Amino acid sequence: MTKISINKIAELAGVSKTTVSFVLNGRGDEKNISQKTQEKILAVARENNYKANYIARSLSLGKSFTIGFIVPDISNPFFGKIAKQIETVAEKKGYSVMVANTNEDVLKETNIIESFKARQIDGIILASASKNYNQLTSIIGKDYPSVFFDRFLPNMNKPFIGINNFETAQQLTELLIQKGHKKIALVSITSYLPNIVNRINGYKDALTTSEIGVNEDLIFEIEPTDIKNGIKQVISNMVEGENPTTAILFLNNVLTAEAIWTVNTLYPEYKDQLDFASFDNLDLFDYSTPRVISALQPSEDIANLAVNMLCDQIDNNNQHEGIQLDTSIITR
Amino acid sequence: MTKISINKIAELAGVSKTTVSFVLNGRGDEKNISQKTQEKILAVARENNYKANYIARSLSLGKSFTIGFIVPDISNPFFGKIAKQIETVAEKKGYSVMVANTNEDVLKETNIIESFKARQIDGIILASASKNYNQLTSIIGKDYPSVFFDRFLPNMNKPFIGINNFETAQQLTELLIQKGHKKIALVSITSYLPNIVNRINGYKDALTTSEIGVNEDLIFEIEPTDIKNGIKQVISNMVEGENPTTAILFLNNVLTAEAIWTVNTLYPEYKDQLDFASFDNLDLFDYSTPRVISALQPSEDIANLAVNMLCDQIDNNNQHEGIQLDTSIITR
DNA sequence: TCCATTTACTAAACCGGTTTAATAAAACAA
DNA sequence: TTGTTTTATTAAACCGGTTTAGTAAATGGA
């Protein structure tokens, strides 16, 4: 039961491996291989259940037909949904998908990218944990096909698929205002990334436009490496004052989910007094208290665009512009 | 900016590629390469930012250092959590992870497995959509390293990582009985797979042990390809009778989540009269009505075991026995 | 001093494909 | 009949690594 190779097929069919390669790649007619020879080769290949070795093929062609998908956490449903769609679309195009989790760790991200490049993966789609594109670009390389999403980085010269952060934050904040809230906090992970800045600006804009105004003390930033404790502190801080915060805008779903858990577990008495708004939707928001207004990102569109843009870079060296998609606000 | 290969490094360092290969693989001392030469080679490699081509390496070694993870739907949090842990563990062992979704489609599963084998992926971890191992084994091949989880197949001669289906179903059913329910239905996807059969038997056993007894009309089976309509029918059937069902045991989280949605959307008046129990946990169960008692599978353990068992097959041709893990029941 | 061993290094084969450039034989045109 | 084109096929190089089997020079021992 030794593996059967193209050489073996050539030997069994009594022709050269060149001829076998041509025929099995459907180039038999083009290369003037006689019908008789073609049939013979196909028959021998079928009989022996020949399957081409993609590693050898990749080495020869300089192309692995693999794309990498790198995210902080594939078990986050937001990334999971995109992963699923990416795999579905990629598979149709003949690509397989390699996934990896960075856990928001820039060093791990670096190692993954280097590993993926060493594996000759044709291109990557990533939601980067990095704060700075210049660091990244030296790893990724100027010419390595890549598409970014979710996390925008300054000075990025690669396509980025994002959402209308400013407008979405504005809308979410306005909806909280309309519910009658006067003290609306904002909770973010890192505040210096452009899309986070835009979200914060949208929040501020909505508050400024209303008569409420911005209170910088209500803007909290949490370390992505210790979200649990961060949220606990922020929530206790908010509810325990004498003039408690009544609404919070969270800049991603992990923060919101953790806050829901914290309120239900530690401060159940405040459950019904609080209103939440959140970037990224989660199924549990349909049923949780505090009620959550959420901004659903169009994950299928993001995935489709990402794969198409990436393949266009890989196949045609054709780099698209980034694109900004609209969220759908889900009120509850 | 041409890619730099081991040949180039050899040329620049003025030695043979053999020597370079030895040194860069840390076998310099073992192979009696002089310190001077070793340093020279390492310096040249560093200066030129040399990264070995893993495709070439794989071809030569006959090993791709890649494992495949094949599931019905990677965006299902149950699979997502396992995927994350698998990637984390695999990465530590030097393996990358290729993922694919079958969408419960046996044909797609077949194609994926063949594609993964053609790509020389060293082994696969899968939750199969197939109903029959004999069909699968002709695709997978007797000797191809593989570990199954979640979906047990009859006649399987590969390790399977499962849970104590019978006891878990028994416990979930007993908890519903303890809540005072007399009419407890069961909703399943396909009923002929052994682990499903075990779950059904556990359910029946609990009912038989109590004075309630089994009513076969309360056991429903839903097509995995049209869960939405299936659940809608089952729920309407249950609540609209004159003696309505008051509790339901669901055999996976997709069914439960869909049922929660259906009840909340179409039959909100029954929300508080119903009690659910479910295999697989979901975050939303913490907040949803009807309240759900769920059986949490130890996803980290499953992932760790799966990777370790697979690597032991790959590296040592050492096939483990399957294993049965315990679930944790979460009452709410 | 001579033979055996160790040190330091390399040529070449191999993994399994793709592709270029070449060739012999057949068909065709003049 | 001869030169040209077309048909049918292939040898060999290549992709970039690993590894086996070797060699020449230096060292060591008697």
Coordinates of C-alpha atoms (C1' of nucleotides) in Angstrom, one line a residue, chain A residues 6 17 21 50 60, chain C residues 16-20:
Chain A
I6 CA 2.4 10.5 -10.7
K17 CA 5.1 11.7 -16.2
S21 CA 0.6 15.6 -15.7
Y50 CA -4.7 8.4 -7.7
S60 CA 6.2 23.5 -8.0
Chain C
dG16 C1' 6.1 14.5 -6.3
dG17 C1' 4.6 17.5 -8.9
dT18 C1' 4.9 21.4 -13.3
dT19 C1' 6.9 23.1 -17.4
dT20 C1' 10.2 24.2 -21.0

